[in-house]
Coordinates of C-alpha atoms in Angstrom, one line a residue:
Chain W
X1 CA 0.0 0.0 0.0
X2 CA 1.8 3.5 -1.1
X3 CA 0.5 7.2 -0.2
X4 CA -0.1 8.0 -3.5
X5 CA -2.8 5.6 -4.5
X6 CA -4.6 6.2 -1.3
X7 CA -5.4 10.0 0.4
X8 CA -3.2 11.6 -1.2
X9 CA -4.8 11.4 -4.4
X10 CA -6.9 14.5 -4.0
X11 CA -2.7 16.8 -3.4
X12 CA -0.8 14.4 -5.9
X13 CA 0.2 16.5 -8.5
X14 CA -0.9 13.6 -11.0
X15 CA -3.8 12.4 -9.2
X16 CA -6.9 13.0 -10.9
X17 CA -9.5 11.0 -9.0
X18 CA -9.2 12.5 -5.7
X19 CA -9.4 15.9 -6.9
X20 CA -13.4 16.4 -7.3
X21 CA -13.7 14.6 -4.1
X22 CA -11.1 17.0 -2.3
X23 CA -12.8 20.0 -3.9
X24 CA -16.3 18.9 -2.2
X25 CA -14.3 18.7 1.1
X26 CA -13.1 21.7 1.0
X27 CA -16.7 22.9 -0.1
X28 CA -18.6 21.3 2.7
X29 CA -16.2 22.2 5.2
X30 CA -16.6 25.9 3.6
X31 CA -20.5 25.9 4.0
X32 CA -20.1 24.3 7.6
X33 CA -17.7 27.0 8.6
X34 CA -20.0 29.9 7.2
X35 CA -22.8 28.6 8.8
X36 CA -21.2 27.6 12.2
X37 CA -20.1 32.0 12.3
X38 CA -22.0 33.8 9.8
X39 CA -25.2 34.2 12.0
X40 CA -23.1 35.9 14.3
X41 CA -23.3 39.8 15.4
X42 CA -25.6 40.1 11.7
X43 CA -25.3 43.8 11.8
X44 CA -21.6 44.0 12.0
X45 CA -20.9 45.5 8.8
X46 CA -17.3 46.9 9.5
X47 CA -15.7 43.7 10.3
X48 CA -17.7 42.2 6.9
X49 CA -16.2 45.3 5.1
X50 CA -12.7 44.7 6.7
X51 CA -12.9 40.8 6.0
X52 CA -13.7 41.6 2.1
X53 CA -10.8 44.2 1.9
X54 CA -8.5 40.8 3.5
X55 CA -9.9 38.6 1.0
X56 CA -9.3 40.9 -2.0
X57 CA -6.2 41.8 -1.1
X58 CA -4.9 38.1 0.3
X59 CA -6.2 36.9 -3.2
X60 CA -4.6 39.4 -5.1
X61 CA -1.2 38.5 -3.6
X62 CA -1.6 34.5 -4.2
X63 CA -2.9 35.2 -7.4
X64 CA 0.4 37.5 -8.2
X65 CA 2.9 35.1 -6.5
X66 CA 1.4 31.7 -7.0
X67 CA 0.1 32.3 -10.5
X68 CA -1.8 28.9 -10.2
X69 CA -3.9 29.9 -13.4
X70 CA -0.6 30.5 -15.6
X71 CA 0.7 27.0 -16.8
X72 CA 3.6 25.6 -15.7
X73 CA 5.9 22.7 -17.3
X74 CA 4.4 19.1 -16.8
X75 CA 1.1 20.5 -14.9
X76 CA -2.0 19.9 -16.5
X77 CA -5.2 22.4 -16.8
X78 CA -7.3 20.6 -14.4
X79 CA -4.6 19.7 -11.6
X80 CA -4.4 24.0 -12.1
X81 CA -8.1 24.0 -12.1
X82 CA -8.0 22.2 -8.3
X83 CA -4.7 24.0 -7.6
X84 CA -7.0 27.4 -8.2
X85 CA -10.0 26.4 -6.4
X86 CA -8.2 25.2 -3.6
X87 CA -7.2 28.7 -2.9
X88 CA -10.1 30.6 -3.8
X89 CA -12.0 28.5 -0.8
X90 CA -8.6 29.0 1.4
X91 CA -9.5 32.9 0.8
X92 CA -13.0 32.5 1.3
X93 CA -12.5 31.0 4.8
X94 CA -10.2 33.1 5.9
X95 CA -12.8 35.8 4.9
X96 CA -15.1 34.3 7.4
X97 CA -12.8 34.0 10.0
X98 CA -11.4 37.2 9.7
X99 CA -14.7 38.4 10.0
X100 CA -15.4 36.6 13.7
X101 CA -12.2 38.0 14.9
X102 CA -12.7 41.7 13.7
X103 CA -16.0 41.7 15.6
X104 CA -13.9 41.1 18.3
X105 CA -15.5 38.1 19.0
X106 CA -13.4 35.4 21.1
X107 CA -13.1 32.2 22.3
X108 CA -11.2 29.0 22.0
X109 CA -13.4 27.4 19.9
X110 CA -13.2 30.4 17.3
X111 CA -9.5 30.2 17.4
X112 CA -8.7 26.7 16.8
X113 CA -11.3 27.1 13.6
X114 CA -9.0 30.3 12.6
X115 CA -5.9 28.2 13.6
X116 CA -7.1 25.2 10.9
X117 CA -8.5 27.6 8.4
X118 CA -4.9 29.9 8.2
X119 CA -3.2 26.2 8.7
X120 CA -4.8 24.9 5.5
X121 CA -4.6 28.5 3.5
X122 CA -0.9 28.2 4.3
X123 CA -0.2 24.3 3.6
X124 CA -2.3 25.3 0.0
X125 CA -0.3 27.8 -1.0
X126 CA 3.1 26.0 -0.1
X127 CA 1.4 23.5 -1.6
X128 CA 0.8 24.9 -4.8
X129 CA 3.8 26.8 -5.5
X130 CA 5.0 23.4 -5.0
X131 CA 3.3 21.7 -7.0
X132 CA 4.0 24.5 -10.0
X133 CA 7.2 24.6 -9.2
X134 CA 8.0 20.5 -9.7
X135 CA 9.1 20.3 -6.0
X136 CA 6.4 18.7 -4.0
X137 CA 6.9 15.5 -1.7
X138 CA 4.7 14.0 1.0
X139 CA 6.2 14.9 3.6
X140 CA 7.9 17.9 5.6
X141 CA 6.2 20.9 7.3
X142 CA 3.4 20.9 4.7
X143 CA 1.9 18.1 5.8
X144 CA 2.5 19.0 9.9
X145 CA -0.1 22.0 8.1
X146 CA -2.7 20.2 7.1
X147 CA -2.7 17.6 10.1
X148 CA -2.3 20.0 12.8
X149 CA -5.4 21.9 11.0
X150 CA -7.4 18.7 11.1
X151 CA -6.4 18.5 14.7
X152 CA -8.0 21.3 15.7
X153 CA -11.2 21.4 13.9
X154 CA -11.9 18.2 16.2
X155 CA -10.4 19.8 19.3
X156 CA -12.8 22.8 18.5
X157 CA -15.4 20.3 18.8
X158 CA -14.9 18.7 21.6
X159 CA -13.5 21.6 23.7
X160 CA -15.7 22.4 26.9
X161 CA -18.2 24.6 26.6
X162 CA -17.8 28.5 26.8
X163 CA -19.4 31.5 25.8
X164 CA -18.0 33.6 23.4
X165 CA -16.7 36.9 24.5
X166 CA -16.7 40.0 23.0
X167 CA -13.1 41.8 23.0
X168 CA -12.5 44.7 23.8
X169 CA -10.1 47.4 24.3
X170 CA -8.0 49.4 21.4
X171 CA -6.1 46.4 20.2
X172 CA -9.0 44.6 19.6
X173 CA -10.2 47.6 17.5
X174 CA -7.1 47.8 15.3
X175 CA -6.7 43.7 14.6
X176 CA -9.1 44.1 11.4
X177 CA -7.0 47.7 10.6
X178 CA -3.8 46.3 11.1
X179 CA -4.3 42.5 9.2
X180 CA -5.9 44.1 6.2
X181 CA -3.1 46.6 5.8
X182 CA -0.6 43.8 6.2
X183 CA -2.2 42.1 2.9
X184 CA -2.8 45.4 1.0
X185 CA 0.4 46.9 1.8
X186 CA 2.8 44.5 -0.2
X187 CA -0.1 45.3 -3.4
X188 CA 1.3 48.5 -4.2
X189 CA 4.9 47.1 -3.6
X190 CA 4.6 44.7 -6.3
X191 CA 2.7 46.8 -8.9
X192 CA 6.1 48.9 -8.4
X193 CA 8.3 45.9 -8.7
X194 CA 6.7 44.8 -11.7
X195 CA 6.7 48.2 -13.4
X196 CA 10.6 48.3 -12.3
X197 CA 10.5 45.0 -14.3
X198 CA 8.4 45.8 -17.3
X199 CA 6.1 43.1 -16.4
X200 CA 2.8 44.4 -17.4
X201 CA 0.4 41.2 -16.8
X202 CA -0.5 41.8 -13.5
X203 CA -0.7 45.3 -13.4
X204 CA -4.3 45.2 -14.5
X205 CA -5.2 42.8 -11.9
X206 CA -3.3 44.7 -8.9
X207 CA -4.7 48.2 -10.1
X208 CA -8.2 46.9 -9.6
X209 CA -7.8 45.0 -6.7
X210 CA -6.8 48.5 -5.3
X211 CA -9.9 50.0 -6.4
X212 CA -12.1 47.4 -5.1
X213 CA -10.3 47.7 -1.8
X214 CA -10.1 51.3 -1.6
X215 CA -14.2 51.6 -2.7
X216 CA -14.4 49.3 0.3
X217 CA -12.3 51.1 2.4
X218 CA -14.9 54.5 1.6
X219 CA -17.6 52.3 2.5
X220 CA -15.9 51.5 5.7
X221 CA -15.4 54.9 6.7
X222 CA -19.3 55.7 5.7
X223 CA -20.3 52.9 7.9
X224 CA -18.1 53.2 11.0
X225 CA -19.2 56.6 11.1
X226 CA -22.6 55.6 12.0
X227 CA -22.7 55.5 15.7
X228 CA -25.2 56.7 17.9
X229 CA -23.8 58.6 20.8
X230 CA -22.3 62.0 20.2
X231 CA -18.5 61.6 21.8
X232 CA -17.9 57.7 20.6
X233 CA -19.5 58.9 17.3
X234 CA -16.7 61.6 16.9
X235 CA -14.3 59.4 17.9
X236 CA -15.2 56.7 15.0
X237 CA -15.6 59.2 12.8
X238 CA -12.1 60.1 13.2
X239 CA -10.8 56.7 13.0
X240 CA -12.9 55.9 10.2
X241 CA -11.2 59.5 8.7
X242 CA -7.7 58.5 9.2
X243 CA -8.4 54.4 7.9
X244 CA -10.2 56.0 4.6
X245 CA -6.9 58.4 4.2
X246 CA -4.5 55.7 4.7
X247 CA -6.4 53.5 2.3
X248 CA -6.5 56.8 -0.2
X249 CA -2.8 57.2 0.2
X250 CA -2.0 53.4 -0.2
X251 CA -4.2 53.6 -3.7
X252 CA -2.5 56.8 -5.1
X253 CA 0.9 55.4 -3.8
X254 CA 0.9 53.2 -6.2
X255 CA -0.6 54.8 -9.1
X256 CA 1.7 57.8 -8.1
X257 CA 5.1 55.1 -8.2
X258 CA 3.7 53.2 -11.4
X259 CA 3.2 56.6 -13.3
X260 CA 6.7 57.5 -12.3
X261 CA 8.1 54.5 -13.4
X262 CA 6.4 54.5 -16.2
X263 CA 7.5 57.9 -17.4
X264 CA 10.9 57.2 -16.3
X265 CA 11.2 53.7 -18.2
X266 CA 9.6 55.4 -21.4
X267 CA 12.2 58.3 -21.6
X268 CA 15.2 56.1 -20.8
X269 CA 14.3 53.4 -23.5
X270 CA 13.4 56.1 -25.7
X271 CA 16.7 58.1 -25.4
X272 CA 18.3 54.7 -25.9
X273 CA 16.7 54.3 -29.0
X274 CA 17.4 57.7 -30.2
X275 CA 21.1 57.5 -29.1
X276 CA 21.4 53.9 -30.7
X277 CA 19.8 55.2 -34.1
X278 CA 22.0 58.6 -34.1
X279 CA 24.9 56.1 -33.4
X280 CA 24.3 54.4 -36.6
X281 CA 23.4 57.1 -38.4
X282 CA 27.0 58.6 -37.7
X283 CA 28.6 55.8 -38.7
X284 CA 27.2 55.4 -41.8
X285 CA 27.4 59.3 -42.6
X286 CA 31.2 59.3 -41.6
X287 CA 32.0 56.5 -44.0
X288 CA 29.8 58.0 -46.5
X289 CA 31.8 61.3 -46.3
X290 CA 35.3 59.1 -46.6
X291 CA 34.2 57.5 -49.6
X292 CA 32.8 60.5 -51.4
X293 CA 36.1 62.8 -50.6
X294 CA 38.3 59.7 -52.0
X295 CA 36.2 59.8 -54.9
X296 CA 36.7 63.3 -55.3
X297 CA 40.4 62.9 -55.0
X298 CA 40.5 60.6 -57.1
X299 CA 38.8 62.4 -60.0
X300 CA 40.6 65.7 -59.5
X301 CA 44.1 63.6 -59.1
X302 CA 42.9 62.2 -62.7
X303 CA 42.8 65.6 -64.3
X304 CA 45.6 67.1 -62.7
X305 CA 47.7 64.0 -64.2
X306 CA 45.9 64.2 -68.0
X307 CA 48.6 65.0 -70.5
X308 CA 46.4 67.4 -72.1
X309 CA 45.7 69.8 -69.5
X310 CA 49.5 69.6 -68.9
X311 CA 50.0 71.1 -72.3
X312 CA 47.7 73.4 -72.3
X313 CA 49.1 75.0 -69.3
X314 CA 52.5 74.8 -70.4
X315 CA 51.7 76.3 -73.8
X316 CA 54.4 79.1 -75.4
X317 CA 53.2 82.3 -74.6
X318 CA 50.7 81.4 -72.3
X319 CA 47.6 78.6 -71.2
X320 CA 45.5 77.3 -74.1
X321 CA 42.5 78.9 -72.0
X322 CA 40.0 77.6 -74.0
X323 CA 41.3 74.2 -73.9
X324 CA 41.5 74.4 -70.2
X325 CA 38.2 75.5 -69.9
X326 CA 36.9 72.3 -72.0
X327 CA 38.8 70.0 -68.8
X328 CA 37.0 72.1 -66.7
X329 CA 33.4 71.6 -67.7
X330 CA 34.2 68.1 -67.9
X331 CA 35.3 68.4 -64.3
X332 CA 32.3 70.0 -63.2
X333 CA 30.0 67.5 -65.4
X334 CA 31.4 64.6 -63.3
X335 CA 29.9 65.1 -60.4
X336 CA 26.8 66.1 -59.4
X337 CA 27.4 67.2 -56.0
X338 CA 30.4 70.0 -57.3
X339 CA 29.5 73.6 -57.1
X340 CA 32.4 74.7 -59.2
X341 CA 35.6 73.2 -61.0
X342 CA 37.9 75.5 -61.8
X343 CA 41.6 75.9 -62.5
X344 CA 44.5 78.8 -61.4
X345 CA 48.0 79.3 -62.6
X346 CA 50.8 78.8 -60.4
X347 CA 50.2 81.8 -58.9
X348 CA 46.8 81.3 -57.9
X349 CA 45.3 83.5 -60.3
X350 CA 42.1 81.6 -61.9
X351 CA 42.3 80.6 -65.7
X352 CA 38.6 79.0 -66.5
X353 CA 35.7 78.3 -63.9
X354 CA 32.8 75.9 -64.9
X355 CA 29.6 77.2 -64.4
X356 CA 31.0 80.5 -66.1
X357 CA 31.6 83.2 -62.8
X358 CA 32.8 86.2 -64.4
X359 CA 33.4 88.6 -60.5
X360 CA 35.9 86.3 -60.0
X361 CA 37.5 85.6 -63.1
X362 CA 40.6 88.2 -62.9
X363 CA 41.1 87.4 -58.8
X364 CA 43.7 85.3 -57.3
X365 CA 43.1 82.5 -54.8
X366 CA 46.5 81.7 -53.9
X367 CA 46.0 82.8 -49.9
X368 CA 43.2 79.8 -50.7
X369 CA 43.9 76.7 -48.0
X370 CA 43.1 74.5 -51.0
X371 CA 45.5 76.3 -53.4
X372 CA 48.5 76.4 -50.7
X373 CA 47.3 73.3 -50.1
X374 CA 48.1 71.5 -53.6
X375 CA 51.4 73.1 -54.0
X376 CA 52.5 71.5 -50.4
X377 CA 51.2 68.1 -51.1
X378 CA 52.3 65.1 -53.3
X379 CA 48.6 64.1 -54.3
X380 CA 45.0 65.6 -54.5
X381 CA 44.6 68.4 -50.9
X382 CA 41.1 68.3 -49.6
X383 CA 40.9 71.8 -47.9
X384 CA 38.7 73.6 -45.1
X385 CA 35.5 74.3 -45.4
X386 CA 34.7 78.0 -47.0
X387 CA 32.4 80.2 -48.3
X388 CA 32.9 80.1 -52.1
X389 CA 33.7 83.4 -53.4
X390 CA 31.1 83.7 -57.0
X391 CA 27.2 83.2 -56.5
X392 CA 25.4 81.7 -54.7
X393 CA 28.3 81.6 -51.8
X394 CA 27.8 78.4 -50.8
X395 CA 29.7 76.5 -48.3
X396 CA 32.0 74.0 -49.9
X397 CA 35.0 72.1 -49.3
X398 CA 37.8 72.3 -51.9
X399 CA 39.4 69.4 -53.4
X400 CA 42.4 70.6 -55.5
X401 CA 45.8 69.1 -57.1
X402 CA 48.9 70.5 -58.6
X403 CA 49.8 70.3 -62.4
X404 CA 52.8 69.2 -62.6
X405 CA 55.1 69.4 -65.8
X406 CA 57.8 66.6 -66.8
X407 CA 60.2 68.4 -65.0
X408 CA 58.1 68.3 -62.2
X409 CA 57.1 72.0 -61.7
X410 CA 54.1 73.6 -60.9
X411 CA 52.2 74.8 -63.7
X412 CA 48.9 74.8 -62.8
X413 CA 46.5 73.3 -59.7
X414 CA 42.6 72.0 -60.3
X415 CA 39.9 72.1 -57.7
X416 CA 36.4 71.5 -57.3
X417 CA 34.2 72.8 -54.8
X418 CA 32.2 70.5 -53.3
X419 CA 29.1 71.3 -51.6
X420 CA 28.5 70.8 -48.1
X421 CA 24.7 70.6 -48.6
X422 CA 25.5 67.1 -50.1
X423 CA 26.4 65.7 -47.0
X424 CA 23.4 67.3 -44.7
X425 CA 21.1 66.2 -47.5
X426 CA 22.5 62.5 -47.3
X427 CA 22.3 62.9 -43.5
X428 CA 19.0 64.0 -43.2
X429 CA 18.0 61.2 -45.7
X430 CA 19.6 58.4 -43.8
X431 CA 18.5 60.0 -40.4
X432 CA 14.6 59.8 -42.2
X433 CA 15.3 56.1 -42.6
X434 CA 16.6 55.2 -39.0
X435 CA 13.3 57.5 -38.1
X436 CA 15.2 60.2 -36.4
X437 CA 15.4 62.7 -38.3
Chain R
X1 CA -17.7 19.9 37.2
X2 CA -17.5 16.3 36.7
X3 CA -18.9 16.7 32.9
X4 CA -15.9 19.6 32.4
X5 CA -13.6 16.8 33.8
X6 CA -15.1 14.2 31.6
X7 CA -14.8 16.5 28.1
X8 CA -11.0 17.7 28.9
X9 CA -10.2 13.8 29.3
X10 CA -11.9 13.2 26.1
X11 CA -10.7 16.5 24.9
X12 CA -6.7 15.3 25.7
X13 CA -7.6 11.4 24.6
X14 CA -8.5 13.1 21.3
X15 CA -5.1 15.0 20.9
X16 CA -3.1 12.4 22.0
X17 CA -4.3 10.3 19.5
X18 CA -3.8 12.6 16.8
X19 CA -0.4 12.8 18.3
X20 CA 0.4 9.4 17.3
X21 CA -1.2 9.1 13.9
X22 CA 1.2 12.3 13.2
X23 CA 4.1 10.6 14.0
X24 CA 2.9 7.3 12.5
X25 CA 2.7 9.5 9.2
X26 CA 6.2 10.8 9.9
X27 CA 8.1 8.6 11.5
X28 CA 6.1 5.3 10.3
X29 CA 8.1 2.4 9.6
X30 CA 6.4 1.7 6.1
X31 CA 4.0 3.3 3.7
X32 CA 1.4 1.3 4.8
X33 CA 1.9 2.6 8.1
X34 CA 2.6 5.9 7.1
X35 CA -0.5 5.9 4.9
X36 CA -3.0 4.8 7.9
X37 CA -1.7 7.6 10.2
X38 CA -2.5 10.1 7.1
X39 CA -5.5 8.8 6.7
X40 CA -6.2 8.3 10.6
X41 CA -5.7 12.4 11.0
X42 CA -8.9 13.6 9.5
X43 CA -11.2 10.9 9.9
X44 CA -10.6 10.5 13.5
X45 CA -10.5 14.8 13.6
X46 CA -14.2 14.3 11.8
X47 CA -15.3 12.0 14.4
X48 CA -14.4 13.5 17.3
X49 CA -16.6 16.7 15.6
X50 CA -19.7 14.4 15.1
X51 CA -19.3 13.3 18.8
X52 CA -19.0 16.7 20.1
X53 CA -21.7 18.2 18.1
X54 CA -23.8 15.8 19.1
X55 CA -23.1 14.8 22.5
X56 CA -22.6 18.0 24.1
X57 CA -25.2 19.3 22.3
X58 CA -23.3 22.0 20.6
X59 CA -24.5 25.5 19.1
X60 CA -25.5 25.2 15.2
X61 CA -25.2 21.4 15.3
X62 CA -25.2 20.8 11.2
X63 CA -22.4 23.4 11.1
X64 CA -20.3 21.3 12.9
X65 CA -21.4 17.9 11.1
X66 CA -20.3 19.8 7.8
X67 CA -17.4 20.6 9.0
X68 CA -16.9 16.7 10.7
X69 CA -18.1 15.3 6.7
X70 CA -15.9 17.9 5.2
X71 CA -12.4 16.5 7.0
X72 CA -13.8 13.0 6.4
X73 CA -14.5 13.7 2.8
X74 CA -10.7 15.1 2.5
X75 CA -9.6 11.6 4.0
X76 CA -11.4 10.0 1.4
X77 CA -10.0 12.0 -1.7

């Protein structure tokens, strides 16, 4: 004979049969219970009130740390199904309970039922997480739980007979307070900690728990305002105004925290975004720029070394101008980016400037970075940014190379201007694309 | 005086017994064993609530027979 087949069928974890049978236990033991202390004190409506705001807010938290309705590996739906119900009557009874003791009713008998009803919430719950969790064995403190609850639902019965009392005194008053605050006050604790987490399945269920309690909590303060007798009434009413703000403040807490959270979570992720995005975006524009200005140096090196050109600056009694100025609409034609291509003397002065800009065609440019530039350097110079000196002004940088003859002399340089727009219009198009612009 | 004595004998028979079904359950030799003092816990706890609902004529007597069928009923799942 093993455990498994026998009792323990309605806790085994793969039990099935013992299940519907442990359910109606639990069910007839419920009604018994409710019946045995809910005829009691009938009008009591503050300790109903404070045994509703337990319930809620005792089922909120096993709902939120058990999870018994979210499916685990190897448990089935209806072993969850049990697993659930089994907690919802735990809740239930300690509703009722609850509701004896805040009316400040005692006796022995009443606390050995409390002691079995907590003792079997508690050995459910351990239970459960067990079971979710894959750990559960039949034995340990669990099972001291359940037995010592059994225990004392028959000592209840058999205890000698006494009256029930009715407590008294300020800590009697402040037992329903202080145990319904001890299950509400961890609610707004986890709404924060799952906000911190960015776990957002709960917060639903949390938020209206705290509404439901907090309604409560109003109707609480309505009703224990109600007394009869002008100092006591003042008296309650000022409890019952101090227990409604400190349910107020525990609701807006929360939704206070969670909004801050919230806001705080939304601006970092989205200034990580933006950062991330601009990162990229920078990257790509920077080697966009490389490659364009080694294309450009490449194409004014190319003219600087054609033959041609060479000979047209190095004619007898001065440049072929027209023939320079056909390299130099070529230049300009090459690119569609260049503002200008144009070519100067070895003294800077300029010789032909494609498009045509006539206010600058006797000047010299030889203070030009790109000119002194050239005549430093072996290959193509890629200059400064400046303000281009014919219509429309644009900002540019200058790409320019020396002319060298056979001798290896300086007869000439070539430069392009290149417009900086190009590169804040490439920008702005890649920035578009990474949706950051 | 004599029925007060008589209930806290019956009250500490009671307890003692569920005593030793608990540590037949824990400390039981076999499963069998073990299995009878699991077992033994809430039917004997659902008896002892049927016999003082009903012998000492008990406040909201069917309250306390549900409560006696509901520990049996868990021994029986």
């Amino acid at each position: 004979m093993s455990l498994a087949p026998l009792w323990i069928d309605g806790v085994d974890p793969s039990g099935v049969g013992g299940k519907a049978v442990f359910v109606l236990a639990y069910l007839v033991s419920a009604v018994g219970l409710v019946t045995l202390v809910g005829c009691r004190r009938r009008g009591d409506r503050v300790a109903v009130l404070d045994a509703g705001m337990l319930a809620v807010g005792l089922g909120l938290l096993v709902c939120v740390l058990v999870e018994p309705s979210v499916s685990a590996a190897g448990v089935s739906g209806e072993v969850r199904a049990a697993l659930l119900t089994y907690l919802i009557i735990d809740v239930l009874l300690i509703a009722v309970a609850a509701r004896v003791l805040f009316a400040g009713l005692r006796s022995p008998r009443i606390w050995l039922l409390a002691f079995w009803v907590v003792a079997q919430a508690v050995g459910d719950t351990v239970f459960a997480v067990q079971v979710l969790h894959g750990s559960f064995r039949f034995e340990g403190p669990l099972f001291v739980l359940w037995l010592a609850g059994y225990a004392a639902v028959g000592a209840a019965a058999l205890l000698p007979g006494r009256e029930v009392r009715q407590g008294s005194g300020r800590w009697h008053r402040a037992v329903g307070p202080v145990a319904v605050a001890a299950a509400v006050v961890p609610l707004p604790v986890l709404l924060l900690v799952h906000a911190a987490q960015g776990v957002a399945h709960h917060v639903l269920l949390i938020a209206t728990g705290s509404v439901v309690i907090t309604v409560l909590a109003l109707v609480r303060g309505l009703v224990a305002g109600g007394s009869s007798s002008a100092a006591p009434r003042a008296a309650v009413r000022w409890s019952a105004a101090r227990f409604t703000a400190g349910f107020l403040v525990l609701a807006l807490l929360p939704l206070g925290g969670l909004a801050y959270v919230a806001v705080q979570q939304s601006e970092a992720a989205m200034r990580t975004e933006v950062r991330d995005r601009m990162e990229v975006t920078a990257s790509v524009s920077a080697q966009y720029v490389g490659e364009q200005l080694n294309s450009l140096r490449t194409l004014v090196s190319s003219y600087a070394d054609r033959p041609s050109l060479v000979a047209a600056l190095q004619r007898p009694g001065g440049p072929d101008v027209g023939a320079v100025e056909l390299h130099v609409r070529s230049l300009y034609a090459a690119h569609p980016d260049l503002s200008a291509a144009w070519v100067l003397d070895s003294k800077g002065d300029i010789l032909a400037i494609s498009p045509a800009a006539t206010s600058v065609m006797s000047s010299n440019f030889a203070y030009r970075d790109y000119f002194r530039g050239a005549l430093d350097g072996d290959g193509a110079y890629i200059s400064e940014a400046y303000t281009r000196a014919a219509p429309p002004y644009e900002r540019v940088i200058g790409v320019s190379a020396a002319v060298h003859d056979a001798k290896g002399r300086v007869v000439g340089v070539v430069a392009i201007g290149y417009r900086l727009g190009a590169f804040r219009t490439f920008s702005t198009r890649l920035a578009d694309v990474q949706g950051c612009a | 005086m004599l029925g007060v004595r008589v209930l806290g004998r019956s009250l500490l028979s009671y307890l003692v017994l569920q005593l030793a079904c608990g540590a037949l359950f824990f400390g039981g030799p076999s499963e069998t064993v073990r299995a009878v003092g699991l077992v033994a816990v809430p039917v004997i706890a659902g008896a002892a609530v049927t016999v003082g609902a009903l012998r000492h004529r008990l406040v909201r007597a069917p309250a306390w027979l549900a409560l006696a069928a509901g520990s049996v009923l868990s021994a029986a799942g």
